[in-house]
Short mmCIF file of N, CA and C in Angstrom, two decimals:
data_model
loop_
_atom_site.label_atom_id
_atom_site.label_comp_id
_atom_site.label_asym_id
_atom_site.label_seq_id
_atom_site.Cartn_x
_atom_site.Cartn_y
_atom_site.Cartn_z
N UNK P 137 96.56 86.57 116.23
CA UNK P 137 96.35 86.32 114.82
C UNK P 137 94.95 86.79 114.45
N UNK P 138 95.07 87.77 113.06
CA UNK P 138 93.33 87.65 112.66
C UNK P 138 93.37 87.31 111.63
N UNK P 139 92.19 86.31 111.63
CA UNK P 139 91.46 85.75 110.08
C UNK P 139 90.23 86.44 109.74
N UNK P 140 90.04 86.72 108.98
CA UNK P 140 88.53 87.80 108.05
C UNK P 140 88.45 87.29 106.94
N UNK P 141 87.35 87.18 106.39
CA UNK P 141 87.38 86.94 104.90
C UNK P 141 86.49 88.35 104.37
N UNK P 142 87.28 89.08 103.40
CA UNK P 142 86.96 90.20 102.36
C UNK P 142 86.28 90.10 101.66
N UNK P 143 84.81 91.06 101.33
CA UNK P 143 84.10 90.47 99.97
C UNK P 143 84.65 91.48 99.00
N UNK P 144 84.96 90.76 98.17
CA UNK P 144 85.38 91.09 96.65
C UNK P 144 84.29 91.12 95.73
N UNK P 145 84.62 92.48 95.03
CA UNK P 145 83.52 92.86 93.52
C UNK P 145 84.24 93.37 92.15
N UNK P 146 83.94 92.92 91.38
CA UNK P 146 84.43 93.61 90.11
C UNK P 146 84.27 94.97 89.31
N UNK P 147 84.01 95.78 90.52
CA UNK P 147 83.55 97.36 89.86
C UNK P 147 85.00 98.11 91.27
N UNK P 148 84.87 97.87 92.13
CA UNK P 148 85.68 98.83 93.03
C UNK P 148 86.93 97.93 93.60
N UNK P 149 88.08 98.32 93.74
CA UNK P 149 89.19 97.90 94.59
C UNK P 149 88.76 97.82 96.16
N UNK P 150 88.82 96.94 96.70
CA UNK P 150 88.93 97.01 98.17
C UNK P 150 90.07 96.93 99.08
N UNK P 151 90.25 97.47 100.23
CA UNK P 151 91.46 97.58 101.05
C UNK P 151 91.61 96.16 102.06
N UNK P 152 92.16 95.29 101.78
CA UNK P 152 92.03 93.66 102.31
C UNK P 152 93.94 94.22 103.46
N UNK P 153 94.33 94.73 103.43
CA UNK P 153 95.70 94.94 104.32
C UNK P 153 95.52 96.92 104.89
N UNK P 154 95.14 96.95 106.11
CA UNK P 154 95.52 98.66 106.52
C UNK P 154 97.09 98.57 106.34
N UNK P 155 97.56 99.96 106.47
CA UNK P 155 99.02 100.40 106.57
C UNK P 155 99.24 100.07 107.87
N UNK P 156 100.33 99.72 108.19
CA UNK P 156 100.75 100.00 109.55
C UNK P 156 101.86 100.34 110.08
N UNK P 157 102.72 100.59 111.02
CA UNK P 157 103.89 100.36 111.53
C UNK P 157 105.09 99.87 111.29
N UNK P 158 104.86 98.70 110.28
CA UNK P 158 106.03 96.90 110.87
C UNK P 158 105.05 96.86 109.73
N UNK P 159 106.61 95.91 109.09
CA UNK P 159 106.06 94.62 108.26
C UNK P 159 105.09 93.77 108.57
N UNK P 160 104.29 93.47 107.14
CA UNK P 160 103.12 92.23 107.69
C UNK P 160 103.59 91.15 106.81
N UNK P 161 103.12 89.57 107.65
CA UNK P 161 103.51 88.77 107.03
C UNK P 161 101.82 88.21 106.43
N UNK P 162 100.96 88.22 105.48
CA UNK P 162 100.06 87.71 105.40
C UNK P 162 99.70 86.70 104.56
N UNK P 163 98.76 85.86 105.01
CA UNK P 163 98.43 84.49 104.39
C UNK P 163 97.03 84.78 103.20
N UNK P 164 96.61 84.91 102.34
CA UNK P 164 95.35 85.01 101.04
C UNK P 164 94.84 84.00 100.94
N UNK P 165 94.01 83.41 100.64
CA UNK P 165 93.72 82.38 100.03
C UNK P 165 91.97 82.71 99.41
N UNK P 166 92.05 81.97 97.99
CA UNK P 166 91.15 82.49 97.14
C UNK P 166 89.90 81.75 97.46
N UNK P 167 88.99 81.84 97.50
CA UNK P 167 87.75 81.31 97.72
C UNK P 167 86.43 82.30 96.92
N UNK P 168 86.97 83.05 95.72
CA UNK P 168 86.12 83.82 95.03
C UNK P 168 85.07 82.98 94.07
N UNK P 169 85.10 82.09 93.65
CA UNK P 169 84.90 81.80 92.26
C UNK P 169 85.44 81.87 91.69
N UNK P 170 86.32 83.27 91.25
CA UNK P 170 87.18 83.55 89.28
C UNK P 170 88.50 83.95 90.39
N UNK P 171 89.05 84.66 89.17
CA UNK P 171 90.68 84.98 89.70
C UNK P 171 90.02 86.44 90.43
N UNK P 172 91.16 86.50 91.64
CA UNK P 172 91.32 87.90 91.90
C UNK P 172 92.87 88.61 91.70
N UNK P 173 92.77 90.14 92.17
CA UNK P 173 93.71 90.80 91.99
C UNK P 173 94.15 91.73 92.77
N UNK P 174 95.86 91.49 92.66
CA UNK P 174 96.16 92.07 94.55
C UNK P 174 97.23 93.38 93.86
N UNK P 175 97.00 94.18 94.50
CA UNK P 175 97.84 95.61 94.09
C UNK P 175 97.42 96.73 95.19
N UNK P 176 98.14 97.75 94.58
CA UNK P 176 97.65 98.97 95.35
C UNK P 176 95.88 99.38 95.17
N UNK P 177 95.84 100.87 95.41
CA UNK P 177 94.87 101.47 95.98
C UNK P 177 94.10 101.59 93.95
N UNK P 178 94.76 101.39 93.38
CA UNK P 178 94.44 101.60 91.84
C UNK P 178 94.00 100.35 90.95
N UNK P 179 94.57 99.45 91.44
CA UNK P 179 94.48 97.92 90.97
C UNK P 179 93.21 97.63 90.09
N UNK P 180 93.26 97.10 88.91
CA UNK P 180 92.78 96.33 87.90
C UNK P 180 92.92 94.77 87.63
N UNK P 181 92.11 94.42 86.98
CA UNK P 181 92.38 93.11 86.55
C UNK P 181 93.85 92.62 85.45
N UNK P 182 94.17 94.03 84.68
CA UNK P 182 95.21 93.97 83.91
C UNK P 182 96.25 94.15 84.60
N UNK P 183 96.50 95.05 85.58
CA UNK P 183 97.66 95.41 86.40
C UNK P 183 98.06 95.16 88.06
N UNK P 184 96.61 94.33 87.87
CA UNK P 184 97.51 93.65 89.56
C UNK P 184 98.27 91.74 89.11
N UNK P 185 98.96 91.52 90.42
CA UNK P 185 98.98 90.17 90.84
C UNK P 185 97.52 89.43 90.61
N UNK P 186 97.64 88.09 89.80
CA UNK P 186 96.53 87.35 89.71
C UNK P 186 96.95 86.10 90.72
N UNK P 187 95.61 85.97 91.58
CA UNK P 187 95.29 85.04 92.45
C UNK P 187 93.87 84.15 92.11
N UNK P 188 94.52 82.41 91.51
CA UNK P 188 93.72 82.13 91.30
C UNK P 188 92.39 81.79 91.59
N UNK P 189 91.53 81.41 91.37
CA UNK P 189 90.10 80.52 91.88
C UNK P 189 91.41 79.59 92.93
N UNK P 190 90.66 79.76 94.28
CA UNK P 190 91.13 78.53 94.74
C UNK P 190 92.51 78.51 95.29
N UNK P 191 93.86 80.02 95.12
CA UNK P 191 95.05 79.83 95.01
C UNK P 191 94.79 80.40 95.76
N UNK P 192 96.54 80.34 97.11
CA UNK P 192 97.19 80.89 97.98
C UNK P 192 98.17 81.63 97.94
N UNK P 193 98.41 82.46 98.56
CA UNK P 193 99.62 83.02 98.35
C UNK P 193 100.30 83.76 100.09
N UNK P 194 101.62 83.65 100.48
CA UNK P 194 101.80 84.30 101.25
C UNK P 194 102.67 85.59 100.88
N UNK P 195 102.32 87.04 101.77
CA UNK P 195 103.20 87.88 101.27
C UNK P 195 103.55 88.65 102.48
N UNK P 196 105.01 89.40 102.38
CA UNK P 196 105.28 90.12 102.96
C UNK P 196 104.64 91.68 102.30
N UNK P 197 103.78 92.38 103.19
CA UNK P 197 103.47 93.58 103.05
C UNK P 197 104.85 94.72 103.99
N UNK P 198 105.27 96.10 102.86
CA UNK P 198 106.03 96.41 103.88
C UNK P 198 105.48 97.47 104.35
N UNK P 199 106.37 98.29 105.54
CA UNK P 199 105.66 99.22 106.78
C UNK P 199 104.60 100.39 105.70
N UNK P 200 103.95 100.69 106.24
CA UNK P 200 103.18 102.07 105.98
C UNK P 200 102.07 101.51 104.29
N UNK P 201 102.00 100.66 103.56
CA UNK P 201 101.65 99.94 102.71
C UNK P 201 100.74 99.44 102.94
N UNK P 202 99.63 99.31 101.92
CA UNK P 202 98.21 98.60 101.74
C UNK P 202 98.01 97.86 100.74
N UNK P 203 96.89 96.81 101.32
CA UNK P 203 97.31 96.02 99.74
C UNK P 203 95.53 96.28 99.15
N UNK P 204 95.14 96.20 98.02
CA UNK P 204 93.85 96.26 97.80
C UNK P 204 93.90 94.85 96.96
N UNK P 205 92.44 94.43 96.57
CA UNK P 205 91.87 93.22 95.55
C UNK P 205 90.56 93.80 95.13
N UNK P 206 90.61 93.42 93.61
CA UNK P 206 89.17 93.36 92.72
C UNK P 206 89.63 92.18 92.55
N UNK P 207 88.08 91.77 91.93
CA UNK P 207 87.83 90.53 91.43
C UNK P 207 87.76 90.49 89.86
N UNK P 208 87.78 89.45 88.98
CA UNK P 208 87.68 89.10 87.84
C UNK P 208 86.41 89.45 87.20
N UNK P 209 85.09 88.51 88.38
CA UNK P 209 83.92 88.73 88.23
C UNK P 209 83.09 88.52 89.02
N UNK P 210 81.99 89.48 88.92
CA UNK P 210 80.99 88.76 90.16
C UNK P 210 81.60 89.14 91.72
N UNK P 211 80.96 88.08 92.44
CA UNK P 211 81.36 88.49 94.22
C UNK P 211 81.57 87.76 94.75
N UNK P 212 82.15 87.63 95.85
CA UNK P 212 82.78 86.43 96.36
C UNK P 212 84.16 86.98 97.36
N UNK P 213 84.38 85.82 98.23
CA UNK P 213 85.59 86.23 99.24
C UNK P 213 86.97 86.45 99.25
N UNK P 214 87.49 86.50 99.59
CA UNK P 214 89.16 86.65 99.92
C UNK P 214 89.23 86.49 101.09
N UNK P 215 89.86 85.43 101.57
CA UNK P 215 90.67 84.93 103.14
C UNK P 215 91.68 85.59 103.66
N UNK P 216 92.03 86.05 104.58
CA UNK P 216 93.18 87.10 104.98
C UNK P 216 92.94 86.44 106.28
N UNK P 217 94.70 86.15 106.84
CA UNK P 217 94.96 85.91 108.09
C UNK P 217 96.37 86.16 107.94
N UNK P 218 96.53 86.92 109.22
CA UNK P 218 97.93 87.56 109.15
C UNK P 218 98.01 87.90 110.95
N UNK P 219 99.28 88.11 111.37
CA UNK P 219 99.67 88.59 112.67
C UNK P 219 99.26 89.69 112.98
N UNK P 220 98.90 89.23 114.51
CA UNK P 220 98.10 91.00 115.39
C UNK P 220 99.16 91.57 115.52
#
C-alpha cells in the first residue's frame, strides 16, 4: 500500500494518480483548506469533480489513466493511498 499526501495549488493541475497497467482502487481524502478538484490532465475548478474541505472519496481509476487535482485556493494537501 502507498500513502503520500500531494501539494495542491490553484494556478497548475497536478498528477496525484500515474497511468498504469490495472485498475486502481484509490482512497482521497481532503485536507486542503477549500474544495479541490479531481479530473484529467486539463482540470479546472469549473470542470472537475469537487472534493470538499475535509471530504473523502474512493475511486476506481481505470488502466492506462491519470487522475490530476487543482485546488479552489491557496495550498494545501491531498491524501492519496491506494494499492502497490
Amino acid at each position: 500500500m502507498i500513502s503520500e499526501a500531494k501539494a495542491l495549488n490553484n494556478s497548475t493541475p497536478v498528477k496525484v494518480i500515474e497511468s498504469v497497467n490495472f485498475e486502481q482502487e484509490v482512497y482521497l481524502h481532503n485536507e486542503h483548506g477549500s474544495a479541490v478538484y479531481l479530473g484529467g490532465s486539463n482540470v479546472t475548478t469549473g470542470t472537475g469533480f469537487e472534493l470538499a474541505n475535509n471530504g473523502s472519496v474512493t475511486m476506481k481509476i481505470p488502466q492506462d489513466n491519470e487522475l490530476f487535482a487543482i485546488s479552489s485556493s491557496g495550498s494545501g494537501n491531498l491524501h492519496v493511498v491506494r494499492l502497490d
